[in-house]
Amino acid sequence: MAASLRELRQRRQSVTSTKKITQAMELIAASKVIRAQQSARRAAPYTQELTSAVAAAAVALPGQIDHPLINPVPQVRRVALLMITSDRGMNGAYSSNVIKAAARMRKRLESQGIEVYRYAVGRKIIQYNTFRSLPMVATWEGFSDSPTYAHAHEIADRLMADFLKPYEEGGVDEIHAVYTRMESMLTQTPTVRRLLPLEVVKASATDATPTVEYTPQYSFEPDPETVLDSLMPLYIRSRVWFYLLQSAASQLASQQRAMKSATDNANQLIETLTRQANQARQAEITQEITEIVGGASALAESS
Amino acid sequence: MALPDSLLRVEVVSADGVIWEGEAESVIARTTEGDIGILPNHEPLLAVLVPSAAEVLSSEGNREIVALDGGFLSVAGNRVAILSGYAKMAQEITLADAEVELAEATKNLEAGHNDETTKHHFDRATAQVKAAHRMAGRH
C-alpha cells in the first residue's frame, strides 16, 4: 500500500513538470504567432505592389502573353509537389494534415498517369519520406517557424530552374504547393495551390487593382516584355514567401492550441492522481488504526 | 489624388515590409537603361531596376539613400513605389559589415560558384557598399 502511495505521488510530480513545459511552450507559441502574423501582414504591401505591376504589364502587352512561366504545357507528364511542414513536433496535427493533403494530391495525379517529384520543406516531411524511402528532389529545413525572404528566394529559384528545364533533363511541367493557410487562430487549413505555370486572366487582372481609381497608361522602361520578364521571378518568389509565412503562422497557432490542450490534460491528470493519492493515504491510516485497535484488544483479552 | 501636386508620395517596399514611406520632392534610381530622376507629375512608369543605391529627396530636405538588389519602380499619379526583395536603408547599413559581405561574395564568385544565388549575393553586397559610401559622403 505504501509503495502505491509513493508511486502515485511520483506520477503526480512528473505530470506537474510536464505541465510546466507545455505551459511554457504554449506561452512561447502565443507570442511567436503574433510576430508571425505581423510579418505576414508586413509582407502584404510588397505582394500588392507586385501584383498590380504584373497586371499593368500584362494589360500593356497586346494579345496572348507568351512567357515560359505562364504558358501551360499541353501534356503534363511530371509535376513537382512542394510540401511545407514544420521542423519539430508538438504542433498537434499540423504536419500530418499537410502530409495527408499532399498524399491525396499525389494519388490524384498518379491516377492520371502523372509522375510526381517531391520537394520538401521542414524536417517532419523529410523524416516521413526518408523513413519510407521515398525519393525527394530537394529539401530545405531549419526555418519552419521563422522563415526569411532569403529562404523563399532560394526555394523559388530552385523551383523555377526545374520548371524551365526540359522534361527530358528532369524538368517538371507543373508545380503545386501544399501549405497551411492561416484562416484564424482556431482554423488552419492545408491548401494545395498551383504555383507554375501562372494563370494570367487579363480581365480580372485589371479588376484586381481597385486601389488605383484608373488603370494608368504606363510607359515601360525598357519595354513591357522585359518588365514582365523581370517581374515574373519576383512574383513567384513572393508567392513562395507568402506560403512560408502562412505556414509558419499556422504552425505556431497549431502549436499553441496543442500545448493548451496538453496543459489542460495535465491539470486533469494531476487532479485525478491527487485524489487517488489522498485515498491511498486515507486507506493506509485506516489500516494502521485498525491494526493498533486490533492489537490492543488482543492484548486486553489475553491478560 | 489628395496629394499636393508638388510632392511625390514614396514607398520603399522590401519583402519584409515597407521600410520607408513619406513625401518626397524627387527620386533618383538606376534602371536597366540608366539613371532616372522622378519629379512630381511624372507620367505613369514601370521600370526595371538594377542593383544600386537609390536616392529619395524627402520633403523635409533629407537625402534618404536605399540599397536595392534589383526590383522595380512604379510611378502612377504622384505615387512612387520602389520594390526590391532585400531593400535596405543606408543608415541601417554599416560600411564595415557591407564590405565584409562584399568580400565574402567576391570570394565565392572567384571560387567558381557561378550560380544565381552567389551572383545575387554579390550584387546585393555591391549595392550596400555603394549606399554606405554615399551615406558616409553625405556628412
Coordinates of C-alpha atoms in Angstrom, one line a residue:
Chain A
M1 CA 0.0 0.0 0.0
A2 CA 2.8 2.4 1.0
A3 CA 4.5 1.7 -2.4
S4 CA 1.4 2.6 -4.3
L5 CA 1.1 5.9 -2.4
R6 CA 4.7 6.8 -3.3
E7 CA 4.1 5.8 -6.9
L8 CA 1.0 8.0 -7.2
R9 CA 2.9 10.9 -5.8
Q10 CA 5.8 10.3 -8.1
R11 CA 3.5 10.2 -11.1
R12 CA 1.9 13.4 -10.0
Q13 CA 5.3 15.0 -9.7
S14 CA 6.2 14.0 -13.2
V15 CA 2.9 15.2 -14.7
T16 CA 3.4 18.5 -12.9
S17 CA 6.8 19.0 -14.5
T18 CA 5.4 18.1 -17.9
K19 CA 2.7 20.6 -17.4
K20 CA 5.2 23.3 -16.7
I21 CA 6.9 22.6 -20.0
T22 CA 3.7 22.5 -22.1
Q23 CA 2.6 25.7 -20.4
A24 CA 5.8 27.4 -21.2
M25 CA 5.6 26.2 -24.8
E26 CA 2.1 27.5 -25.1
L27 CA 3.1 30.9 -24.0
I28 CA 6.1 30.9 -26.3
A29 CA 3.9 29.9 -29.2
A30 CA 1.4 32.5 -28.4
S31 CA 3.9 35.3 -28.5
K32 CA 5.6 33.9 -31.7
V33 CA 2.3 33.5 -33.5
I34 CA 1.6 37.2 -33.1
R35 CA 5.0 38.0 -34.5
A36 CA 4.5 35.6 -37.4
Q37 CA 1.1 37.2 -38.2
Q38 CA 2.8 40.6 -38.1
S39 CA 5.4 39.6 -40.5
A40 CA 2.8 38.1 -42.8
R41 CA 1.0 41.4 -42.7
R42 CA 4.1 43.4 -43.3
A43 CA 4.8 41.3 -46.5
A44 CA 1.4 42.3 -47.9
P45 CA 2.3 45.7 -49.4
Y46 CA 5.1 44.0 -51.4
T47 CA 2.7 41.4 -52.8
Q48 CA 0.1 44.0 -53.6
E49 CA 2.5 46.3 -55.4
L50 CA 3.9 43.4 -57.3
T51 CA 0.5 42.1 -58.3
S52 CA -0.6 45.4 -59.6
A53 CA 2.6 45.9 -61.5
V54 CA 2.3 42.4 -63.1
A55 CA -1.3 43.3 -64.0
A56 CA -0.2 46.6 -65.5
A57 CA 2.5 44.9 -67.6
A58 CA 0.1 42.2 -68.7
V59 CA -2.5 44.7 -69.8
A60 CA 0.0 46.7 -71.8
L61 CA 1.0 43.6 -73.8
P62 CA -1.2 43.1 -76.7
G63 CA -2.7 39.7 -77.4
Q64 CA -1.8 36.5 -75.7
I65 CA 1.1 36.7 -73.4
D66 CA 3.9 34.4 -74.4
H67 CA 6.1 33.7 -71.4
P68 CA 7.7 30.4 -70.4
L69 CA 6.4 30.8 -66.8
I70 CA 2.8 31.4 -68.0
N71 CA 2.4 29.1 -71.0
P72 CA 0.7 25.9 -69.9
V73 CA 2.3 22.7 -71.0
P74 CA -0.1 20.8 -73.3
Q75 CA 0.7 17.4 -72.0
V76 CA 1.5 17.3 -68.3
R77 CA 3.8 14.3 -67.6
R78 CA 5.6 15.3 -64.4
V79 CA 4.5 17.5 -61.5
A80 CA 6.5 18.9 -58.7
L81 CA 4.9 18.9 -55.3
L82 CA 6.3 21.4 -52.8
M83 CA 5.3 20.4 -49.3
I84 CA 5.7 22.7 -46.4
T85 CA 5.7 21.2 -42.9
S86 CA 7.3 22.0 -39.5
D87 CA 10.7 21.1 -38.3
R88 CA 9.6 19.9 -34.9
G89 CA 6.6 18.1 -33.4
M90 CA 4.4 19.4 -30.6
N91 CA 2.1 21.1 -33.2
G92 CA -0.9 18.7 -33.0
A93 CA -1.9 17.5 -36.4
Y94 CA -0.2 20.4 -38.3
S95 CA 2.4 18.4 -40.2
S96 CA 0.3 15.3 -40.7
N97 CA -2.5 17.3 -42.2
V98 CA -0.1 18.7 -44.8
I99 CA 1.2 15.2 -45.4
K100 CA -2.3 13.8 -45.9
A101 CA -3.3 16.6 -48.2
A102 CA -0.1 16.1 -50.2
A103 CA -0.8 12.3 -50.4
R104 CA -4.3 12.9 -51.7
M105 CA -2.9 15.2 -54.3
R106 CA -0.3 12.7 -55.3
K107 CA -2.8 9.9 -55.6
R108 CA -5.0 12.1 -57.8
L109 CA -2.0 13.0 -60.1
E110 CA -0.7 9.4 -60.2
S111 CA -4.1 8.1 -61.2
Q112 CA -3.9 10.4 -64.2
G113 CA -0.5 8.8 -65.1
I114 CA 1.5 11.8 -64.0
E115 CA 4.8 11.4 -62.3
V116 CA 5.3 13.3 -59.0
Y117 CA 8.5 14.8 -57.8
R118 CA 8.8 15.7 -54.2
Y119 CA 10.2 19.0 -52.8
A120 CA 10.2 19.0 -49.1
V121 CA 10.4 21.9 -46.6
G122 CA 10.6 21.1 -42.9
R123 CA 12.2 18.2 -41.1
K124 CA 8.9 16.4 -40.5
I125 CA 8.1 15.7 -44.1
I126 CA 11.8 14.9 -44.8
Q127 CA 11.8 12.3 -42.0
Y128 CA 8.5 10.9 -43.2
N129 CA 9.8 10.4 -46.7
T130 CA 13.2 9.2 -45.7
F131 CA 11.6 6.6 -43.4
R132 CA 9.5 5.3 -46.2
S133 CA 12.5 5.6 -48.6
L134 CA 10.5 7.9 -50.9
P135 CA 12.8 9.9 -53.2
M136 CA 12.9 13.7 -52.8
V137 CA 14.4 16.1 -55.3
A138 CA 15.2 18.9 -52.9
T139 CA 14.9 19.5 -49.2
W140 CA 15.1 22.5 -47.0
E141 CA 14.9 22.6 -43.2
G142 CA 15.6 24.6 -40.1
F143 CA 13.4 27.7 -40.6
S144 CA 9.8 26.5 -40.4
D145 CA 8.7 28.9 -37.6
S146 CA 10.7 31.9 -38.7
P147 CA 11.3 31.9 -42.5
T148 CA 13.1 34.8 -44.1
Y149 CA 12.8 36.1 -47.6
A150 CA 16.1 34.6 -48.5
H151 CA 14.7 31.1 -47.9
A152 CA 11.7 31.9 -50.1
H153 CA 14.2 33.2 -52.7
E154 CA 16.3 30.0 -52.7
I155 CA 13.2 27.7 -52.9
A156 CA 11.5 29.7 -55.6
D157 CA 14.7 29.9 -57.7
R158 CA 15.2 26.1 -57.5
L159 CA 11.6 25.5 -58.5
M160 CA 11.8 27.9 -61.4
A161 CA 15.0 26.4 -62.6
D162 CA 13.5 22.9 -62.6
F163 CA 10.3 24.2 -64.2
L164 CA 12.3 25.8 -67.1
K165 CA 14.4 22.7 -67.6
P166 CA 13.1 20.5 -70.4
Y167 CA 11.3 17.3 -69.4
E168 CA 14.0 15.0 -70.7
E169 CA 16.6 16.6 -68.4
G170 CA 14.4 16.1 -65.3
G171 CA 12.3 19.2 -65.6
V172 CA 8.8 19.4 -64.3
D173 CA 5.7 20.6 -66.2
E174 CA 3.7 22.0 -63.3
I175 CA 4.4 22.9 -59.7
H176 CA 1.9 22.6 -57.0
A177 CA 2.5 23.8 -53.4
V178 CA 0.9 22.3 -50.3
Y179 CA 0.9 24.7 -47.4
T180 CA -1.3 25.6 -44.5
R181 CA -3.5 28.6 -44.8
M182 CA -3.9 30.6 -41.6
E183 CA -7.6 31.5 -41.5
S184 CA -7.8 32.4 -37.9
M185 CA -6.2 31.4 -34.6
L186 CA -8.6 28.5 -34.5
T187 CA -8.7 27.3 -38.1
Q188 CA -5.8 26.5 -40.3
T189 CA -6.5 24.6 -43.5
P190 CA -4.0 22.6 -45.6
T191 CA -4.2 24.1 -49.1
V192 CA -3.0 23.0 -52.5
R193 CA -2.2 25.7 -55.0
R194 CA -0.7 25.6 -58.4
L195 CA 2.4 27.8 -58.4
L196 CA 3.5 27.3 -62.0
P197 CA 2.6 27.9 -64.8
L198 CA 0.9 31.1 -63.7
E199 CA -2.6 31.8 -64.7
V200 CA -3.0 35.3 -66.0
V201 CA -6.5 36.3 -66.5
K202 CA -6.4 39.6 -68.3
A203 CA -9.9 40.8 -67.4
S204 CA -9.6 40.1 -63.7
A205 CA -6.1 41.5 -63.7
T206 CA -7.5 45.0 -64.2
D207 CA -10.2 44.5 -61.6
A208 CA -7.6 43.3 -59.1
T209 CA -6.3 46.9 -58.6
P210 CA -9.2 48.8 -57.1
T211 CA -6.7 51.0 -55.1
V212 CA -5.9 52.9 -58.2
E213 CA -9.0 54.7 -59.4
Y214 CA -8.0 54.2 -63.0
T215 CA -5.5 52.0 -64.7
P216 CA -2.9 54.4 -65.9
Q217 CA -1.3 54.1 -69.3
Y218 CA 2.1 53.1 -68.1
S219 CA 5.2 53.7 -70.0
F220 CA 7.7 51.0 -69.6
E221 CA 11.5 51.0 -69.3
P222 CA 12.9 49.3 -71.3
D223 CA 9.7 47.7 -72.7
P224 CA 6.7 45.8 -71.4
E225 CA 8.2 42.3 -72.3
T226 CA 11.4 42.9 -70.3
V227 CA 9.5 44.4 -67.4
L228 CA 7.1 41.4 -67.3
D229 CA 10.1 39.1 -67.7
S230 CA 11.9 40.5 -64.6
L231 CA 8.7 40.8 -62.6
M232 CA 7.8 37.1 -63.0
P233 CA 10.6 35.7 -60.8
L234 CA 9.9 38.3 -58.2
Y235 CA 6.2 37.3 -58.3
I236 CA 7.0 33.6 -57.9
R237 CA 9.3 34.4 -55.0
S238 CA 6.7 36.4 -53.3
R239 CA 4.2 33.6 -53.7
V240 CA 6.6 31.1 -52.1
W241 CA 7.3 33.8 -49.4
F242 CA 3.6 34.0 -48.8
Y243 CA 3.3 30.2 -48.4
L244 CA 6.1 30.1 -46.0
L245 CA 4.8 32.9 -43.8
Q246 CA 1.3 31.4 -43.8
S247 CA 2.6 28.0 -42.9
A248 CA 4.8 29.5 -40.1
A249 CA 1.8 31.3 -38.6
S250 CA -0.3 28.2 -38.9
Q251 CA 2.3 26.1 -37.3
L252 CA 2.6 28.3 -34.3
A253 CA -1.1 28.7 -33.9
S254 CA -1.5 24.9 -34.1
Q255 CA 1.3 24.5 -31.6
Q256 CA -0.3 26.9 -29.2
R257 CA -3.6 25.0 -29.4
A258 CA -1.9 21.6 -29.0
M259 CA 0.1 22.8 -26.0
K260 CA -3.0 24.4 -24.4
S261 CA -4.9 21.0 -24.5
A262 CA -1.8 19.2 -23.3
T263 CA -1.7 21.6 -20.3
D264 CA -5.4 21.0 -19.7
N265 CA -5.0 17.3 -19.8
A266 CA -2.1 17.5 -17.4
N267 CA -4.3 19.5 -15.0
Q268 CA -7.0 16.9 -15.2
L269 CA -4.4 14.1 -14.6
I270 CA -3.0 15.9 -11.6
E271 CA -6.4 16.2 -10.1
T272 CA -7.2 12.5 -10.5
L273 CA -3.8 11.5 -9.2
T274 CA -4.1 13.8 -6.2
R275 CA -7.5 12.2 -5.4
Q276 CA -6.1 8.7 -5.7
A277 CA -3.1 9.6 -3.6
N278 CA -5.3 11.0 -0.9
Q279 CA -7.5 7.9 -1.0
A280 CA -4.4 5.7 -0.7
R281 CA -3.2 7.8 2.2
Q282 CA -6.6 7.5 4.0
A283 CA -6.7 3.8 3.4
E284 CA -3.2 3.5 4.9
I285 CA -4.2 5.4 8.0
T286 CA -7.4 3.4 8.4
Q287 CA -5.5 0.2 8.2
E288 CA -2.9 1.3 10.7
I289 CA -5.7 2.3 13.2
T290 CA -7.4 -1.0 12.7
E291 CA -4.2 -2.8 13.3
I292 CA -3.5 -0.8 16.5
V293 CA -7.0 -1.3 17.8
G294 CA -6.9 -4.9 16.9
G295 CA -3.6 -5.4 18.6
A296 CA -4.7 -3.5 21.8
S297 CA -7.9 -5.5 22.1
A298 CA -6.0 -8.8 21.6
L299 CA -3.6 -7.7 24.4
A300 CA -6.5 -6.8 26.7
E301 CA -8.2 -10.2 26.0
S302 CA -5.1 -12.2 26.7
S303 CA -4.3 -10.5 30.1
Chain B
M1 CA -5.3 62.1 -55.6
A2 CA -5.4 64.1 -52.5
L3 CA -1.8 65.0 -52.6
P4 CA -0.5 68.4 -53.4
D5 CA 0.8 68.5 -57.0
S6 CA 4.3 69.4 -56.0
L7 CA 5.2 66.3 -53.9
L8 CA 5.6 62.7 -54.5
R9 CA 4.3 60.0 -52.2
V10 CA 7.1 57.5 -51.9
E11 CA 7.0 53.9 -50.6
V12 CA 10.1 51.8 -50.4
V13 CA 9.0 48.2 -50.0
S14 CA 11.1 45.1 -49.3
A15 CA 9.7 41.6 -48.9
D16 CA 9.8 42.1 -45.2
G17 CA 7.6 45.2 -45.3
V18 CA 7.5 48.9 -46.0
I19 CA 10.9 50.2 -45.0
W20 CA 10.4 53.9 -45.8
E21 CA 7.4 55.9 -46.7
G22 CA 6.8 59.6 -46.9
E23 CA 6.6 62.6 -49.1
A24 CA 9.4 63.5 -51.3
E25 CA 10.5 66.1 -53.9
S26 CA 12.4 63.7 -56.1
V27 CA 13.6 60.2 -56.5
I28 CA 16.7 59.0 -58.4
A29 CA 17.1 55.4 -59.2
R30 CA 19.1 53.3 -61.7
T31 CA 17.1 51.3 -64.2
T32 CA 18.4 48.9 -66.8
E33 CA 18.6 51.8 -69.2
G34 CA 20.5 54.2 -66.9
D35 CA 19.8 56.7 -64.1
I36 CA 16.3 58.1 -63.9
G37 CA 15.0 61.0 -61.9
I38 CA 11.4 61.2 -61.0
L39 CA 9.8 64.6 -60.2
P40 CA 6.2 65.3 -59.3
N41 CA 3.7 64.9 -62.1
H42 CA 5.8 62.3 -63.9
E43 CA 4.0 60.1 -66.4
P44 CA 3.0 56.6 -65.2
L45 CA 6.0 54.4 -65.5
L46 CA 7.1 50.9 -64.7
A47 CA 10.9 50.4 -64.8
V48 CA 13.2 47.5 -64.0
L49 CA 15.9 48.5 -61.6
V50 CA 19.5 47.1 -61.4
P51 CA 21.3 46.5 -58.1
S52 CA 22.2 50.0 -57.0
A53 CA 21.7 52.7 -54.4
A54 CA 18.6 54.9 -55.0
E55 CA 18.1 58.3 -53.6
V56 CA 14.9 59.9 -52.3
L57 CA 14.9 63.6 -51.5
S58 CA 12.3 63.8 -48.8
S59 CA 10.1 66.9 -48.3
E60 CA 12.0 67.6 -45.1
G61 CA 15.1 68.1 -47.2
N62 CA 16.8 64.8 -46.2
R63 CA 18.5 62.7 -48.7
E64 CA 17.4 59.1 -48.0
I65 CA 19.6 56.5 -49.6
V66 CA 18.4 53.0 -50.0
A67 CA 20.4 49.9 -51.2
L68 CA 18.5 47.9 -53.8
D69 CA 19.1 44.4 -55.1
G70 CA 17.2 45.0 -58.3
G71 CA 13.5 45.1 -58.3
F72 CA 11.3 47.7 -60.0
L73 CA 10.0 51.2 -59.7
S74 CA 6.4 52.2 -60.4
V75 CA 5.1 55.7 -60.8
A76 CA 1.4 56.5 -61.1
G77 CA -0.3 59.7 -60.1
N78 CA 2.5 61.1 -58.0
R79 CA 2.7 57.8 -56.1
V80 CA 6.1 56.2 -56.4
A81 CA 6.7 52.6 -55.3
I82 CA 10.2 51.1 -55.2
L83 CA 10.1 47.4 -54.8
S84 CA 13.1 45.3 -54.0
G85 CA 13.3 42.0 -52.1
Y86 CA 16.2 42.9 -49.9
A87 CA 15.9 46.7 -49.9
K88 CA 17.7 48.3 -47.0
M89 CA 18.0 51.9 -45.8
A90 CA 21.6 53.2 -45.9
Q91 CA 21.6 54.3 -42.3
E92 CA 20.9 50.7 -41.3
I93 CA 24.0 49.5 -43.1
T94 CA 27.4 49.9 -41.6
L95 CA 30.2 50.2 -44.2
A96 CA 32.3 47.6 -42.4
D97 CA 29.6 45.0 -42.5
A98 CA 28.8 45.7 -46.1
E99 CA 32.4 45.4 -47.1
V100 CA 32.7 42.1 -45.2
E101 CA 29.7 40.8 -47.2
L102 CA 31.2 42.0 -50.4
A103 CA 34.5 40.4 -49.7
E104 CA 32.7 37.1 -49.0
A105 CA 30.6 37.3 -52.1
T106 CA 33.6 38.1 -54.2
K107 CA 35.5 35.2 -52.7
N108 CA 32.6 32.9 -53.5
L109 CA 32.3 34.2 -57.0
E110 CA 36.0 33.8 -57.6
A111 CA 35.9 30.3 -56.2
G112 CA 33.9 29.4 -59.2
H113 CA 30.4 29.3 -57.6
N114 CA 29.0 30.9 -60.6
D115 CA 25.3 30.3 -59.8
E116 CA 22.4 32.7 -59.5
T117 CA 22.5 32.9 -55.7
T118 CA 26.1 33.9 -55.5
K119 CA 25.7 36.5 -58.2
H120 CA 22.7 37.9 -56.4
H121 CA 24.6 38.0 -53.2
F122 CA 27.4 39.8 -54.9
D123 CA 25.1 42.3 -56.5
R124 CA 23.4 42.9 -53.2
A125 CA 26.6 43.5 -51.3
T126 CA 27.9 45.8 -54.0
A127 CA 24.7 47.9 -53.8
Q128 CA 25.0 48.1 -50.0
V129 CA 28.6 49.2 -50.1
K130 CA 27.7 51.9 -52.6
A131 CA 24.8 53.0 -50.4
A132 CA 27.0 53.1 -47.3
H133 CA 29.7 55.1 -49.2
R134 CA 27.2 57.6 -50.3
M135 CA 25.8 57.8 -46.9
A136 CA 29.3 58.5 -45.5
G137 CA 29.9 61.1 -48.1
R138 CA 26.8 63.0 -47.1
H139 CA 28.1 64.1 -43.7

